Amino acid sequence: MVDDILRTPGAVRDAERWTAHNYHPLPVVISSAEGAWLTDVDGRRYLDCLAGYSALNFGHRHPQLIAAAHAQLDRLTLTSRAFIHDQFADFCRELAELCGKDLVLPMNTGAEAVETGIKVARKWGYQVKGVAAGQANIVVAEGNFHGRTTTIVSFSTDEDARADFGPYTPGFTVVPYGDLDALAAAIDENTVAVLLEPIQGEQGVVVPPEGYLPGVRQVCTDRNVLFIADEIQSGLGRTGTTFACDHEGVVPDMYLLGKALGGGIVPVSAVAANADVLGVLKPGQHGSTFGGNPLACAVAIEVVRLLATGEFQRRSAELGERLRAGLEGLIGRGLVAVRVRGLWAGLDIDPTLMSGREACERLAERGVLAKDTHGSTIRLAPPLVITEEEIDLAVAQLATVLTY
Ligand SMILES: Cc1ncc(COP(=O)(O)O)c(C=O)c1O
């Protein structure tokens, strides 16, 4: 086929013409999808190894989720929180039970869940811990990624994310990720929370040293500081357990959830915590027009039920071992390091060979979609419905791409 009868080049040009360039997508124009597979406007098929940055943990158009969405679309889609709707309590109860927490506060995007966590921690600090007015601080980690709002980018250490968006929100202290002594030293009487990703996704699936998360838990307990785990990307089955914190038996004071909670259909995020923490919010102090809407709740209830079976966590753990074995076989053959937890992998490509972007472009040409991050690193996060054969296919294509 020649370019002028393909639809992709024109569709790429149109997209570039009419949107702000805040992304640099691969030149692939998707028109349909099912399970782990995508089809583009020219009928080419791709194995999805990004899964919407883990928003598609259950694959594209999972039948149970699509059925829930269809049924809800036919009944009720939006009420606002001015009224209660019939999906709301079930969603909050079932998610709270999955998290082992008393209460849930639903929002929409991940960044909103993070903002909610920050607000709740500050209010808890003033009202429960007794921090002096206006003095609350939160300890965060270098290399963090928690979203794109002005407050959240204020404590990013990525200059692309942060530069020229000031003035910055004060009240955050950045410490090296994985360094427990540095974290403990940064806590003072005004510290209300430690906010961490249990695995840093955007940074390249960086797993902290063993013992770090339990250590953070202990320090937070000892110093009367809330431990907020941002499980927006790492949670809900991605790493082989319901939450990445589960790998080390750690229970944070607050879970921040998003992405997969919406089943790849609607944006749904949430904060889950006990009543002594989330209970500090009173009417009028926080909210969202769309947060906890009936369509979101109907889909997210089914997401929680899928997770409650444990099947997806099991798949992720088992298939993750196959992915790990395949990727480790490429160390010295184009890869210099791999980090794998469940079906989530960060791969460092030998930078003398090619950039992560180039590797992803070549993979796309061979029918596998993945995403680069930070120079020569790429990230794999396939839907948890991926099969053994499809994992082998992705690894084989990667091996080819790295050696030509
Ligand atoms: C750990 C983490 N927190 C927060 C966010 C922000 O989520 P959203 O893009 O839905 O605002 C992301 C998105 O990648 C994330 O990975």
GROMACS .gro file of C-alpha atoms in nm, residues 115-268:
model
  154
  115GLU     CA    1  -0.506   1.671   4.530
  116THR     CA    2  -0.774   1.523   4.755
  117GLY     CA    3  -0.512   1.330   4.950
  118ILE     CA    4  -0.305   1.645   4.997
  119LYS     CA    5  -0.605   1.847   5.117
  120VAL     CA    6  -0.720   1.576   5.356
  121ALA     CA    7  -0.368   1.533   5.497
  122ARG     CA    8  -0.333   1.907   5.555
  123LYS     CA    9  -0.670   1.934   5.727
  124TRP     CA   10  -0.592   1.624   5.935
  125GLY     CA   11  -0.262   1.787   6.028
  126TYR     CA   12  -0.428   2.105   6.156
  127GLN     CA   13  -0.733   1.949   6.315
  128VAL     CA   14  -0.605   1.618   6.452
  129LYS     CA   15  -0.228   1.643   6.481
  130GLY     CA   16  -0.231   2.006   6.591
  131VAL     CA   17   0.011   2.154   6.337
  132ALA     CA   18   0.037   2.536   6.356
  133ALA     CA   19  -0.181   2.719   6.099
  134GLY     CA   20  -0.027   2.737   5.752
  135GLN     CA   21   0.279   2.527   5.844
  136ALA     CA   22   0.186   2.178   5.718
  137ASN     CA   23   0.442   2.000   5.506
  138ILE     CA   24   0.437   1.677   5.309
  139VAL     CA   25   0.744   1.466   5.230
  140VAL     CA   26   0.764   1.338   4.872
  141ALA     CA   27   1.024   1.151   4.668
  142GLU     CA   28   1.263   1.250   4.395
  143GLY     CA   29   1.153   1.114   4.058
  144ASN     CA   30   0.787   1.121   4.163
  145PHE     CA   31   0.497   1.140   3.924
  146HIS     CA   32   0.162   1.223   4.078
  147GLY     CA   33  -0.010   1.420   3.801
  148ARG     CA   34  -0.015   1.757   3.629
  149THR     CA   35  -0.193   2.018   3.844
  150THR     CA   36  -0.005   2.329   3.951
  151THR     CA   37   0.028   2.201   4.309
  152ILE     CA   38   0.144   1.856   4.200
  153VAL     CA   39   0.404   1.983   3.951
  154SER     CA   40   0.529   2.214   4.227
  155PHE     CA   41   0.699   1.913   4.386
  156SER     CA   42   0.797   1.732   4.066
  157THR     CA   43   1.171   1.688   4.009
  158ASP     CA   44   1.121   1.657   3.634
  159GLU     CA   45   1.204   1.995   3.479
  160ASP     CA   46   0.985   1.926   3.173
  161ALA     CA   47   0.688   1.877   3.402
  162ARG     CA   48   0.769   2.173   3.628
  163ALA     CA   49   0.958   2.455   3.453
  164ASP     CA   50   0.770   2.780   3.388
  165PHE     CA   51   0.458   2.673   3.574
  166GLY     CA   52   0.540   2.865   3.891
  167PRO     CA   53   0.474   3.025   4.129
  168TYR     CA   54   0.487   2.689   4.302
  169THR     CA   55   0.276   2.563   4.590
  170PRO     CA   56   0.487   2.553   4.907
  171GLY     CA   57   0.468   2.283   5.174
  172PHE     CA   58   0.658   1.994   5.016
  173THR     CA   59   0.998   1.845   5.098
  174VAL     CA   60   1.166   1.623   4.840
  175VAL     CA   61   1.390   1.335   4.950
  176PRO     CA   62   1.570   1.064   4.749
  177TYR     CA   63   1.342   0.767   4.670
  178GLY     CA   64   1.436   0.451   4.856
  179ASP     CA   65   1.646   0.626   5.123
  180LEU     CA   66   1.472   0.569   5.457
  181ASP     CA   67   1.720   0.771   5.663
  182ALA     CA   68   1.672   1.075   5.439
  183LEU     CA   69   1.296   1.041   5.467
  184ALA     CA   70   1.305   1.010   5.846
  185ALA     CA   71   1.537   1.311   5.869
  186ALA     CA   72   1.300   1.524   5.660
  187ILE     CA   73   1.007   1.474   5.897
  188ASP     CA   74   0.950   1.745   6.155
  189GLU     CA   75   0.668   1.849   6.386
  190ASN     CA   76   0.484   2.010   6.093
  191THR     CA   77   0.495   1.703   5.870
  192VAL     CA   78   0.145   1.575   5.805
  193ALA     CA   79   0.213   1.308   5.544
  194VAL     CA   80   0.458   1.112   5.337
  195LEU     CA   81   0.331   1.077   4.980
  196LEU     CA   82   0.493   0.802   4.772
  197GLU     CA   83   0.440   0.572   4.479
  198PRO     CA   84   0.520   0.222   4.611
  199ILE     CA   85   0.679   0.166   4.268
  200GLN     CA   86   0.767   0.471   4.059
  201GLY     CA   87   0.596   0.413   3.725
  202GLU     CA   88   0.681   0.716   3.513
  203GLN     CA   89   1.034   0.704   3.643
  204GLY     CA   90   1.073   0.365   3.471
  205VAL     CA   91   0.908   0.110   3.704
  206VAL     CA   92   1.156   0.178   3.983
  207VAL     CA   93   1.110  -0.069   4.270
  208PRO     CA   94   1.243   0.060   4.604
  209PRO     CA   95   1.487  -0.154   4.806
  210GLU     CA   96   1.326  -0.431   5.008
  211GLY     CA   97   1.234  -0.307   5.352
  212TYR     CA   98   1.188   0.053   5.241
  213LEU     CA   99   0.808   0.056   5.240
  214PRO     CA  100   0.776  -0.122   5.578
  215GLY     CA  101   1.034   0.125   5.708
  216VAL     CA  102   0.830   0.419   5.581
  217ARG     CA  103   0.522   0.269   5.745
  218GLN     CA  104   0.704   0.241   6.078
  219VAL     CA  105   0.847   0.592   6.066
  220CYS     CA  106   0.504   0.735   5.981
  221THR     CA  107   0.343   0.549   6.270
  222ASP     CA  108   0.617   0.651   6.514
  223ARG     CA  109   0.607   1.017   6.412
  224ASN     CA  110   0.228   1.054   6.377
  225VAL     CA  111   0.245   1.118   6.004
  226LEU     CA  112   0.004   0.982   5.743
  227PHE     CA  113   0.144   0.741   5.487
  228ILE     CA  114  -0.026   0.814   5.155
  229ALA     CA  115   0.035   0.549   4.889
  230ASP     CA  116  -0.025   0.666   4.534
  231GLU     CA  117  -0.139   0.336   4.382
  232ILE     CA  118  -0.298   0.505   4.082
  233GLN     CA  119  -0.070   0.321   3.841
  234SER     CA  120   0.071   0.042   4.060
  235GLY     CA  121  -0.257  -0.069   4.217
  236LEU     CA  122  -0.556  -0.280   4.117
  237GLY     CA  123  -0.374  -0.593   4.008
  238ARG     CA  124  -0.093  -0.450   3.800
  239THR     CA  125   0.191  -0.592   4.007
  240GLY     CA  126   0.043  -0.935   4.089
  241THR     CA  127  -0.128  -0.823   4.409
  242THR     CA  128  -0.424  -0.591   4.462
  243PHE     CA  129  -0.188  -0.313   4.573
  244ALA     CA  130   0.186  -0.283   4.522
  245CYS     CA  131   0.214  -0.219   4.899
  246ASP     CA  132   0.087  -0.576   4.954
  247HIS     CA  133   0.421  -0.719   4.837
  248GLU     CA  134   0.573  -0.608   5.165
  249GLY     CA  135   0.263  -0.640   5.380
  250VAL     CA  136   0.235  -0.263   5.414
  251VAL     CA  137  -0.097  -0.089   5.478
  252PRO     CA  138  -0.085   0.286   5.417
  253ASP     CA  139  -0.320   0.532   5.588
  254MET     CA  140  -0.456   0.644   5.254
  255TYR     CA  141  -0.476   0.473   4.916
  256LEU     CA  142  -0.495   0.695   4.609
  257LEU     CA  143  -0.656   0.503   4.323
  258GLY     CA  144  -0.743   0.583   3.962
  259LYS     CA  145  -0.673   0.456   3.612
  260ALA     CA  146  -0.794   0.090   3.613
  261LEU     CA  147  -1.075   0.180   3.855
  262GLY     CA  148  -1.265   0.317   3.555
  263GLY     CA  149  -1.230  -0.010   3.365
  264GLY     CA  150  -1.085   0.172   3.064
  265ILE     CA  151  -1.430   0.321   3.005
  266VAL     CA  152  -1.470   0.629   3.224
  267PRO     CA  153  -1.232   0.828   3.444
  268VAL     CA  154  -1.280   0.715   3.804
   0.00000   0.00000   0.00000
